[in-house]
Structures are given as structure tokens and as C-alpha cells.
Amino acid sequence: MSEPPLSVVRTVADLRAHVRTWKARGERVGFVPTMGALHEGHLSLVRLARERADHVVASVFVNPTQFGPNEDFDAYPRTEARDAELLASAGCELLFAPDVAEMYAPGFSTTVTVAGVSEPLDGAARPGHFAGVATVVSKLLMQAAPDVAVFGEKDYQQLQVIRRLVRDLDIPVEIVGGPTARAPDGLALSSRNAYLSVEERAAAPALARALTAAAEQLRAGAAVDQTEAQARAALEAAGFRKIDYVEVRAADDLARLGPGPVAAPARILAAAFLGRTRLIDNIAV
Amino acid sequence: MSEPPLSVVRTVADLRAHVRTWKARGERVGFVPTMGALHEGHLSLVRLARERADHVVASVFVNPTQFGPNEDFDAYPRTEARDAELLASAGCELLFAPDVAEMYAPGFSTTVTVAGVSEPLDGAARPGHFAGVATVVSKLLMQAAPDVAVFGEKDYQQLQVIRRLVRDLDIPVEIVGGPTARAPDGLALSSRNAYLSVEERAAAPALARALTAAAEQLRAGAAVDQTEAQARAALEAAGFRKIDYVEVRAADDLARLGPGPVAAPARILAAAFLGRTRLIDNIAV
């Protein structure tokens, strides 16, 4: 069966014109915001959105405000033609690909911040990152006005920050988390995996393995502090250089758990460097 | 002619049910957010909204997060039954009057901040005030989803902060400023005028008089610094105790002007105390 053609729009006005037409017919709109460099993980989110809506809009926007001054904004992979083909193949009908000036006009000066859930982990390791995310996601949700928006659990803290801000600001959209897509050896799919050397790619699955082992230990009643220490040692042994965090946190608000066994829904999350590439992953406990 | 009856709703769900019904019929919705203690100034905003929409929703919510710790949140006048009568008389069909728990559920942790335009004047005099305003207005606009929302020019800086945040976050609503309603002697109508003693009420029109005289001088080519000094002296002579500011600012982003004559659209704004009551006013130059 041939897929419907994919339209590409670059302005908020054109995006809204498409969405308005669908909504006027009473049809549901799903939305998958991305930074491009798409892989099977993104496509699984598009398919999830397609199951819950009549039309799927994706955005590709490498958002400068969520990168720190020493991060990889300029180097971040940009592959729009290929992204468009992949989106069409997964059932996405509309790609919103604005430039930076369309998103941040001169005089732009508003910031959305989320206290609490955005503060530990990547919030501590990447100052300003989640304010950039919360602000651009608020904008994208206002622009696309979807009925449902899908975000990957791969960026678990981001997902929880977005759930919080959507609830707090009463943005009329349902937020759905999509399971992390993984390579056969367990490595979470990520656009940043493209940075890995052959040797680093071979070492990378140790991250998912360490988290899976930790989650099993916790389910068996192990203490949080010992489990975190063992996972950290496993990462170091596998060649991870700088470990930003390996922590067990409450699944909803990412509050600190431990030092003893966990009693409530929890998540174990990690961020660590292989060479110059920062990988993140997380697993439900 | 009898007015249509006014419905009162206290939950976001009930508010949205009313608005959805109207929108499904293709009718336009106007919105006037207030803190209650309504007077002719608010009613003029309701009538302005009615001119631009098929239905007008007003909200009455004394928002705790925009009051400082030493301000008048507890004392702020609450007169809902009378407010409802006045709203109905002005053509408002729906009053949204949530309690604090409906607006700020446990765990609420999101803040909308606007840099630049929210920083001087009341932003400097009332730390945190405009973050409280920007956050609650963002919520109210998401809750009511109006086509047009009307805010009074009496709170001119607030109006400009809201214009900025609506543009920056791409909230799909038209923002309209309503002219300041005044007593016959020129005093800008304000819910806080109820705090004034008889003597203070007699002195209060000096604020509008000083700003009007200043605007005339500026139009005639007077320098900003001298005009501000004269207006300040006039307020002190009239018995104003503490003067938070009397300043000439750019009309759009409230950037500092002067010290010489003004060349672009400007606004002169003042905030000063009569006894314990803080009055604000502003006039176009």
C-alpha cells in the first residue's frame, strides 16, 4: 500500500492551516516533536501517534535554546530529506520544519520553567536545558494544537517535565510516552549514537545492561545505594569515562529514593560519556 | 431588554464544556480575566469583548502568586455576588470563578517568565509579580481558549507583558487593550480605590493630572528627565507619600527613554502611595 504524500511546511501559519482543515472535519491530530536525524525510535512514536489520531504531524527543529554553550548544537546531525522519507513511510502526513527565526522572532523573551522534576539529573548536568525544552515544547503545542502528542521514554526526565508543564499550564493535549526503541544488543537508539567510533559502539550496550541488571536487583529487594554503586562500577569497567549520574528515582516526580530498597514505582536513569559522546538511558524498576 | 442569564462555573472542565459548545457552532468567544471587585472599568472591557465576539466569558480569581508577601492578598476585596450581577448587565454570559486548589493543584511547579518588558517599574517594585501574572494568564488562556481576550490599559505594563508572552508562546488568541475608565475628576478606576480615606480620595486625582500635564509637556518637546522630575514634585506636593516610579518609557517594550525629548511612541507611567494604598496610572504620550 502506498503511503499518503508528506507535506512540508516551514511557517506556523501554514502548519495551522493544515491542522484547522482536519479539525474542522472533526478529525484527531497527533503530534511528534523531534530534532530530526530520525531513526526507528522516532518512527515508533509516529506509529503510536497514528494509532491514536487520524493524522500525524511531526516537527523537526534543532532547538538552540536547549543546548549548552559547550554542547553539540552546531554538530547535531541534520538530515531533512531522509527524515521526510522516513516520516512518510511511518504514516506521518505533515512535517513542520521551521527555521530558528520562525521560532524565535526578534525580541523573544519568554521562558517556561518547571521546578522540581527538571532540577536533578540532566537538569543539574545541563543548566538551562529543560527551560529550553519546556519553552519550545510549549510553543510547538500551541502552534500545532494537537489532540495527542507523543514523546519518547528514552528522554524520560524530559517526558516527565513535559507531563508536568502540560498539567500545570492546562495545555489541552494528551501526552503519551513511547517505549524506548533498542538495537538488538540493547543499546537505546539515539541520534547521538552516530558520533560513536566502532570501539565505542561495541562498548555502548554496557549502559543498558547495567541498568537492566540494576532494575532486577532492585526488584529482588536490593538497596538503592548499593545498586547505584554497582551500576556505576559496571559502567566504569566498560570504559565509560565521565558518569554524570546513575540514580534510582521516583517514577513520577523523580524525587530521590533510597538508600534502602524501593517501595514505590521507580526508574533508574543514567548519563555517561563514551569518549566525547554523552549517552543516556533509563529503565523502569 | 433583559440580559441573558449568567452561568457560574468553578472548574476548568465545566468552563471548557461551555466554550466547546459555542465553538462547535462556529461562534467567537471573548474573555475578560479579572480579580473581581468589579467596577465600570471592568465592565467597559466586557462590552469591548462583546463587540468582538458572540459570547463573553469573564473570570474572577484573586491570584495569590502575583501578590508579594507584604501585599494585600488577604485584604483584597471579594464581592462575587455583586460581580456576577454587574457582569450579566454588561453582556457576559459565563463567569469562571475557580478556587485556588482548582488553579494550583498539589505539585504545581511551572512558571512563565517574560524578560525585558516585565523587569522595570512594577517588575522592580513588586518582585515576582509579573511571573505570577504571566503564569496565571497563560493558564487562563489555555483553560478558556478564547478567540479574543481583553485587558485594561490601566495595568499597562501587564498588558505589554501579556502581549509579549502570547506572541512568544504562540498562544492562538488576539489580545486587545481597553482604555482606562476614569472618575469624572480623572482618577483611574481601580478596585484598590476602595481602600482610600475621604481625604486620600480627594487627593488622588493629582496622579492623573500630573501624568496628563507631563504628556502635554513631552508632546510640546520637553525633555524626559525634567518632565519626570516635575511630575514627581507634583505628586509629592499633592500628598503622595512613597513614589515607586514616575517614568517615560517606550510604548511597546517599556525601554528607558530620555533624558532628552521623546521621538517615538511613548507612555508615562507612575506608581505611588496615598497613605497605605498604592495607586498606579499611565497615559499615552
XYZ file of C-alpha atoms in Angstrom:
570
model
C 0.000 0.000 0.000
C 1.453 3.382 -0.909
C 1.701 5.968 1.842
C -0.070 9.343 1.546
C 2.305 12.089 0.415
C 4.127 14.115 3.059
C 3.674 17.886 3.002
C 6.457 20.064 4.387
C 5.591 23.454 5.937
C 8.004 25.982 7.388
C 5.716 28.577 8.991
C 3.309 28.446 11.912
C 0.605 29.900 9.653
C 0.916 27.047 7.146
C 1.037 24.456 9.936
C -2.146 25.856 11.446
C -3.927 25.929 8.086
C -3.419 22.166 7.688
C -4.438 21.374 11.259
C -7.504 23.623 11.036
C -8.743 21.756 7.967
C -8.506 18.420 9.748
C -10.101 19.694 12.955
C -12.960 21.303 11.037
C -13.775 17.787 9.817
C -13.752 16.516 13.405
C -10.562 14.509 12.852
C -7.976 13.934 15.583
C -4.428 15.238 15.230
C -1.344 13.527 16.671
C 1.999 15.264 17.039
C 5.588 14.028 17.348
C 8.148 16.783 18.012
C 11.706 15.802 17.089
C 15.125 17.321 16.456
C 15.452 15.306 13.233
C 18.212 12.783 12.496
C 15.376 10.303 12.693
C 15.739 6.630 13.467
C 13.461 3.721 14.274
C 12.818 5.167 17.764
C 11.175 8.261 16.290
C 9.252 6.185 13.767
C 7.804 4.053 16.559
C 6.498 7.286 18.121
C 4.930 8.299 14.797
C 3.213 4.920 14.548
C 1.983 5.271 18.137
C 0.567 8.718 17.304
C -1.066 7.295 14.172
C -2.854 4.682 16.293
C -4.361 7.443 18.418
C -5.176 10.058 15.782
C -6.411 10.423 12.210
C -3.411 12.490 11.131
C 0.151 12.755 12.384
C 2.223 15.931 12.305
C 5.939 15.712 13.089
C 8.254 18.632 13.688
C 11.958 18.745 13.009
C 13.612 21.622 14.828
C 17.084 21.569 16.335
C 16.290 23.936 19.174
C 19.303 26.105 20.039
C 17.989 27.108 23.477
C 18.211 23.584 24.884
C 21.906 23.204 24.059
C 24.555 24.484 26.457
C 27.431 26.660 25.209
C 29.824 23.681 25.061
C 27.337 21.191 23.644
C 26.823 19.861 20.126
C 24.261 22.279 18.611
C 26.356 23.029 15.511
C 27.426 19.415 15.065
C 23.978 17.933 15.685
C 23.108 15.835 12.592
C 20.693 17.447 10.104
C 19.231 15.040 7.547
C 15.927 16.555 6.473
C 15.413 14.836 3.119
C 15.934 11.421 4.659
C 13.807 12.395 7.695
C 10.929 13.304 5.364
C 11.096 9.924 3.597
C 11.148 8.043 6.892
C 8.243 10.071 8.292
C 6.120 9.382 5.228
C 6.911 5.671 5.479
C 5.647 5.635 9.087
C 2.350 7.350 8.255
C 3.165 10.993 9.021
C 1.355 13.380 6.661
C 2.799 16.749 7.640
C 6.316 17.833 8.551
C 6.757 21.188 10.287
C 10.376 22.258 9.783
C 10.713 25.907 10.821
C 13.961 27.840 10.836
C 15.242 29.492 14.010
C 13.835 32.923 13.040
C 10.319 31.470 12.675
C 10.513 30.079 16.206
C 12.372 32.928 17.909
C 11.481 36.297 16.405
C 13.498 39.388 17.413
C 12.543 40.443 20.934
C 11.644 36.910 22.013
C 11.869 36.940 25.806
C 9.546 34.365 27.393
C 10.715 31.290 29.294
C 8.753 28.388 30.738
C 10.451 26.766 33.713
C 9.421 23.694 35.657
C 10.741 23.429 39.201
C 11.244 20.089 40.951
C 11.214 17.391 38.280
C 13.542 19.362 35.971
C 16.184 20.046 38.627
C 18.148 16.819 39.253
C 19.931 14.533 36.735
C 20.079 16.202 33.303
C 18.774 19.404 34.907
C 21.879 19.531 37.085
C 24.254 18.275 34.377
C 22.906 20.581 31.654
C 21.979 24.004 33.171
C 19.173 25.677 31.217
C 18.455 22.561 29.145
C 14.953 21.890 30.477
C 13.932 25.551 30.377
C 14.819 25.430 26.669
C 12.853 22.204 26.263
C 9.815 23.395 28.245
C 9.661 26.669 26.322
C 9.978 25.174 22.849
C 7.559 22.346 23.617
C 5.015 24.862 24.946
C 5.384 26.776 21.680
C 5.132 23.683 19.488
C 1.998 22.533 21.304
C 0.433 25.984 20.847
C 1.424 26.019 17.186
C 0.251 22.544 16.232
C -2.677 22.342 18.694
C -2.710 18.532 18.575
C -5.149 16.280 20.410
C -2.313 13.957 21.419
C 1.469 14.397 21.474
C 3.952 11.527 21.766
C 7.392 11.784 23.388
C 9.932 9.017 23.831
C 10.633 7.408 27.212
C 14.275 7.403 26.123
C 14.302 11.039 27.332
C 12.425 10.056 30.465
C 13.095 13.183 32.503
C 12.056 15.327 29.533
C 8.820 13.327 29.302
C 8.087 13.924 32.984
C 8.917 17.652 32.672
C 6.500 17.904 29.739
C 3.764 15.995 31.582
C 4.152 18.430 34.484
C 4.079 21.613 32.384
C 1.100 20.444 30.325
C -0.823 19.729 33.521
C 0.296 22.947 35.218
C -0.449 25.268 32.285
C -3.659 23.398 31.346
C -2.489 22.875 27.787
C -5.350 20.925 26.205
C -3.398 17.934 24.891
C -2.907 14.313 25.915
C 0.764 13.415 26.463
C 1.779 9.845 25.641
C 5.159 8.274 26.350
C 6.525 5.829 23.772
C 8.769 2.893 24.804
C 12.482 3.180 24.055
C 13.491 1.504 20.793
C 16.690 -0.527 21.112
C 19.275 -2.135 18.881
C 19.407 -5.961 19.068
C 22.274 -5.666 21.572
C 20.159 -3.448 23.831
C 21.620 -0.014 23.057
C 18.887 2.629 23.151
C 18.516 4.188 19.703
C 19.703 7.801 19.678
C 20.693 10.313 17.043
C 23.892 10.779 19.035
C 24.906 7.117 18.522
C 26.162 8.315 15.117
C 29.030 10.014 16.974
C 30.369 6.703 18.344
C 33.551 5.118 16.977
C 33.482 1.386 16.209
C 35.110 0.634 19.565
C 32.732 2.925 21.451
C 29.713 1.399 19.696
C 30.910 -2.036 20.845
C 31.172 -0.826 24.449
C 27.889 1.144 24.451
C 25.438 -1.709 25.227
C 27.012 -1.928 28.696
C 24.821 1.060 29.635
C 21.530 -0.763 29.027
C 22.974 -3.947 30.555
C 23.996 -2.136 33.747
C 20.555 -0.556 34.120
C 18.732 -3.814 33.413
C 20.828 -5.641 35.990
C 20.233 -2.838 38.500
C 16.476 -2.919 37.937
C 16.460 -6.698 38.532
C 18.442 -6.304 41.757
C 16.067 -3.602 42.987
C 13.041 -5.761 42.195
C 14.709 -8.508 44.234
C 14.929 -6.121 47.201
C 18.447 -4.716 46.894
C 19.209 -1.339 48.480
C 19.292 1.741 46.252
C 22.733 2.926 47.320
C 24.461 -0.415 46.730
C 22.668 -0.926 43.417
C 23.691 2.512 42.165
C 27.303 1.871 43.194
C 27.381 -1.469 41.361
C 25.881 0.034 38.191
C 28.415 2.842 38.301
C 31.276 0.329 38.688
C 29.946 -1.677 35.731
C 29.930 1.455 33.549
C 33.473 2.361 34.573
C 34.640 -1.173 33.836
C 33.031 -0.975 30.384
C 35.013 2.163 29.525
C 32.540 4.919 30.263
C 34.660 7.929 31.039
C 32.657 10.566 32.855
C 29.474 9.424 34.583
C 27.044 12.327 35.089
C 24.646 10.183 37.123
C 23.371 6.682 37.765
C 20.393 7.137 40.055
C 17.219 5.467 41.196
C 14.375 7.968 41.345
C 10.601 8.048 41.890
C 8.923 7.317 38.556
C 6.605 10.335 38.565
C 8.415 13.358 40.059
C 11.963 11.924 40.024
C 12.338 12.504 43.765
C 15.371 10.849 45.368
C 14.808 7.303 46.642
C 16.856 5.111 48.923
C 19.283 4.443 50.467
C 17.261 1.276 51.200
C 15.016 -0.850 48.948
C 12.394 0.887 46.789
C 8.748 0.619 47.781
C 7.038 2.682 45.040
C 7.217 2.865 41.218
C 10.777 3.843 40.368
C 13.043 4.480 37.422
C 16.795 4.009 37.185
C 18.405 6.633 34.979
C 21.950 7.161 33.783
C 24.006 9.559 31.689
C 27.635 8.846 30.886
C 30.273 9.579 28.279
C 31.925 7.165 25.888
C 34.788 9.240 24.543
C 33.188 12.593 23.739
C 29.684 11.217 23.242
C 27.177 11.522 26.046
C 24.701 8.645 26.192
C 21.578 8.479 28.350
C 19.264 5.614 29.137
C 16.668 4.636 31.733
C 14.627 1.613 32.710
C 11.512 1.073 34.802
C 12.007 -0.674 38.136
C -34.171 44.484 27.217
C -33.370 41.716 29.645
C -29.871 40.294 29.650
C -29.219 36.579 29.095
C -28.698 34.740 32.374
C -25.147 34.413 33.700
C -23.859 30.901 34.379
C -21.196 30.449 37.041
C -18.692 27.584 36.718
C -15.916 26.695 39.137
C -13.969 24.004 37.297
C -11.887 24.026 34.132
C -13.917 21.070 32.852
C -17.195 22.990 33.139
C -15.652 26.098 31.589
C -14.412 24.084 28.622
C -17.772 22.375 28.157
C -19.477 25.771 27.669
C -16.771 27.089 25.342
C -16.746 23.867 23.304
C -20.479 24.168 22.674
C -20.093 27.696 21.343
C -17.057 26.876 19.223
C -18.761 23.821 17.733
C -21.382 26.254 16.396
C -18.632 28.403 14.879
C -19.227 31.243 17.366
C -16.469 33.505 18.631
C -15.547 33.630 22.307
C -14.270 36.726 24.115
C -12.583 36.571 27.511
C -12.025 39.117 30.285
C -9.852 37.864 33.161
C -10.318 39.830 36.401
C -9.579 39.634 40.115
C -13.190 40.607 40.895
C -14.275 43.677 42.908
C -15.615 44.800 39.570
C -16.239 48.399 38.591
C -17.097 50.311 35.440
C -13.549 49.789 34.137
C -14.003 46.031 34.022
C -17.474 46.386 32.510
C -16.075 48.509 29.691
C -13.708 45.612 28.918
C -16.640 43.178 28.896
C -18.525 45.417 26.461
C -15.410 45.667 24.272
C -15.131 41.858 24.251
C -18.840 41.599 23.408
C -18.289 43.809 20.350
C -15.637 41.402 19.089
C -17.177 38.048 19.970
C -20.505 36.231 20.141
C -20.079 35.249 23.780
C -18.100 36.749 26.655
C -16.534 34.734 29.445
C -15.138 36.569 32.484
C -13.011 35.056 35.192
C -12.803 36.184 38.796
C -9.734 34.796 40.518
C -7.683 36.604 43.130
C -4.383 35.027 42.152
C -2.155 34.513 45.205
C 1.050 34.118 43.191
C 1.019 37.699 41.912
C 0.900 39.216 45.409
C 4.091 39.803 47.379
C 4.401 38.610 50.997
C 3.637 42.102 52.362
C 0.889 42.936 49.888
C -2.898 42.905 50.193
C -3.873 39.379 49.064
C -5.943 38.626 52.171
C -7.499 42.081 52.253
C -8.225 42.237 48.519
C -11.994 42.867 48.164
C -14.117 39.810 47.254
C -17.633 40.655 46.093
C -18.711 37.748 43.891
C -22.493 38.106 44.040
C -22.322 41.751 43.010
C -19.642 40.941 40.386
C -21.982 38.367 38.818
C -24.819 40.911 38.586
C -22.564 43.512 37.003
C -21.127 41.023 34.512
C -24.602 39.941 33.416
C -25.621 43.590 32.974
C -22.651 44.154 30.643
C -23.430 41.153 28.434
C -21.173 38.483 29.963
C -22.761 35.015 29.796
C -20.296 32.892 31.732
C -18.339 33.537 34.917
C -15.406 31.259 35.698
C -14.698 31.561 39.421
C -12.291 28.785 40.439
C -10.876 28.329 43.909
C -7.123 28.270 44.499
C -6.982 24.446 44.531
C -8.578 24.274 41.064
C -5.883 26.585 39.679
C -2.890 25.268 41.619
C -3.141 21.534 42.263
C -0.643 19.870 44.631
C 2.750 19.604 42.941
C 2.177 22.651 40.745
C 5.645 23.809 39.709
C 5.612 25.638 36.356
C 6.397 29.330 35.923
C 6.172 31.534 32.853
C 8.585 34.470 32.947
C 8.955 37.321 30.496
C 12.317 39.074 30.450
C 12.716 42.693 29.384
C 9.273 44.297 29.460
C 8.435 42.784 32.867
C 11.620 43.948 34.586
C 11.367 47.726 35.240
C 8.592 49.694 37.009
C 6.171 47.303 38.746
C 8.572 44.456 37.938
C 11.222 46.152 40.085
C 8.797 47.400 42.742
C 6.948 44.068 43.073
C 9.419 41.141 42.731
C 7.725 38.035 41.328
C 4.535 39.915 40.451
C 4.741 39.541 36.665
C 5.843 35.901 36.828
C 2.639 35.311 38.808
C 0.633 37.272 36.240
C 2.241 35.619 33.197
C 1.745 32.147 34.630
C -1.898 32.587 35.625
C -2.795 34.366 32.375
C -1.158 31.561 30.369
C -3.278 29.086 32.315
C -6.497 31.073 31.931
C -5.948 31.409 28.178
C -5.367 27.646 27.902
C -8.448 26.953 30.023
C -10.877 29.291 28.277
C -9.336 29.040 24.768
C -10.914 32.344 23.688
C -10.634 33.919 20.247
C -10.015 37.326 21.804
C -9.027 38.415 25.330
C -9.341 41.959 26.647
C -7.063 43.511 29.289
C -7.221 47.064 30.641
C -4.631 49.680 29.711
C -4.853 50.761 33.351
C -2.373 47.936 34.013
C -0.307 48.967 31.020
C 2.855 47.055 31.849
C 0.789 43.920 32.490
C -0.857 44.385 29.086
C 2.546 44.613 27.390
C 3.853 41.579 29.298
C 0.804 39.601 28.156
C 1.168 40.760 24.547
C 4.786 39.595 24.641
C 4.108 36.183 26.168
C 1.199 35.469 23.820
C 3.392 36.276 20.837
C 6.389 34.348 22.216
C 4.479 31.193 23.164
C 2.255 31.348 20.038
C -0.904 31.235 22.120
C -3.665 31.403 19.489
C -5.602 34.412 20.825
C -5.952 38.078 19.896
C -5.040 40.424 22.770
C -6.947 43.729 22.933
C -6.211 46.597 25.302
C -9.191 48.518 26.687
C -8.904 52.237 27.528
C -8.698 53.209 31.211
C -12.064 54.117 32.698
C -11.900 57.232 34.895
C -13.993 59.009 37.509
C -15.264 62.476 36.472
C -12.296 64.042 38.298
C -9.852 61.909 36.283
C -8.925 59.237 38.843
C -8.407 55.897 37.118
C -10.989 53.393 38.367
C -9.382 50.655 40.472
C -10.611 48.081 42.940
C -7.967 49.446 45.314
C -9.618 52.904 45.336
C -11.966 51.374 47.928
C -9.063 51.488 50.397
C -8.795 55.316 50.199
C -9.984 57.544 53.075
C -12.118 60.584 52.204
C -9.042 62.828 52.328
C -6.957 60.435 50.237
C -9.750 60.118 47.667
C -9.790 63.917 47.378
C -6.017 63.996 46.762
C -5.934 61.014 44.375
C -6.831 62.792 41.086
C -3.482 64.590 41.304
C -1.935 61.395 39.888
C -3.857 61.558 36.597
C -3.410 65.351 36.486
C 0.371 65.065 36.866
C 0.605 62.436 34.112
C -1.658 64.405 31.765
C 0.407 67.561 32.276
C 3.610 65.590 31.713
C 2.290 64.056 28.486
C 1.381 67.543 27.207
C 4.861 68.855 28.036
C 6.504 65.917 26.273
C 4.317 66.441 23.202
C 5.461 70.078 23.237
C 9.086 68.891 23.136
C 10.097 68.941 26.804
C 12.981 66.703 27.943
C 12.153 63.414 29.628
C 14.295 63.975 32.717
C 12.842 67.408 33.517
C 9.290 66.220 32.838
C 9.680 63.242 35.152
C 11.109 65.492 37.891
C 8.207 67.925 37.610
C 5.599 65.155 37.725
C 7.306 63.661 40.773
C 7.287 67.071 42.502
C 3.578 67.490 41.703
C 2.798 64.117 43.304
C 4.807 64.952 46.418
C 3.031 68.319 46.703
C -0.345 66.532 46.453
C 0.499 64.307 49.435
C 1.716 61.131 47.746
C 3.991 59.510 50.247
C 6.221 56.935 48.576
C 6.695 57.216 44.844
C 7.758 53.875 43.317
C 8.282 55.434 39.882
C 7.255 58.209 37.507
C 8.870 57.312 34.210
C 8.602 57.902 30.490
C 9.094 54.649 28.590
C 8.838 53.282 25.042
C 5.203 52.340 24.414
C 5.883 48.786 23.208
C 8.751 47.244 25.209
C 8.902 49.862 28.001
C 12.586 50.560 27.282
C 14.020 53.628 29.029
C 13.697 56.908 27.082
C 15.348 60.289 27.540
C 16.971 62.198 29.020
C 16.017 64.441 26.053
C 12.719 64.813 24.162
C 10.865 61.676 23.014
C 10.923 60.761 19.319
C 8.890 57.524 19.270
C 5.559 56.354 20.736
C 5.892 56.603 24.492
C 3.951 56.094 27.682
C 4.346 57.864 31.022
C 3.683 55.543 33.940
C 3.544 56.109 37.680
C 3.013 54.185 40.903
C 2.749 55.977 44.231
C 1.232 55.579 47.681
C -1.505 57.666 49.271
C -1.333 56.547 52.880
C -1.093 52.760 52.657
C -2.796 52.494 49.267
C -0.673 52.041 46.171
C -2.153 53.688 43.066
C -0.936 53.239 39.509
C -1.795 55.119 36.339
C -0.377 55.719 32.870
C -1.062 57.878 29.838
C -0.031 57.730 26.186
C 2.415 60.415 25.047
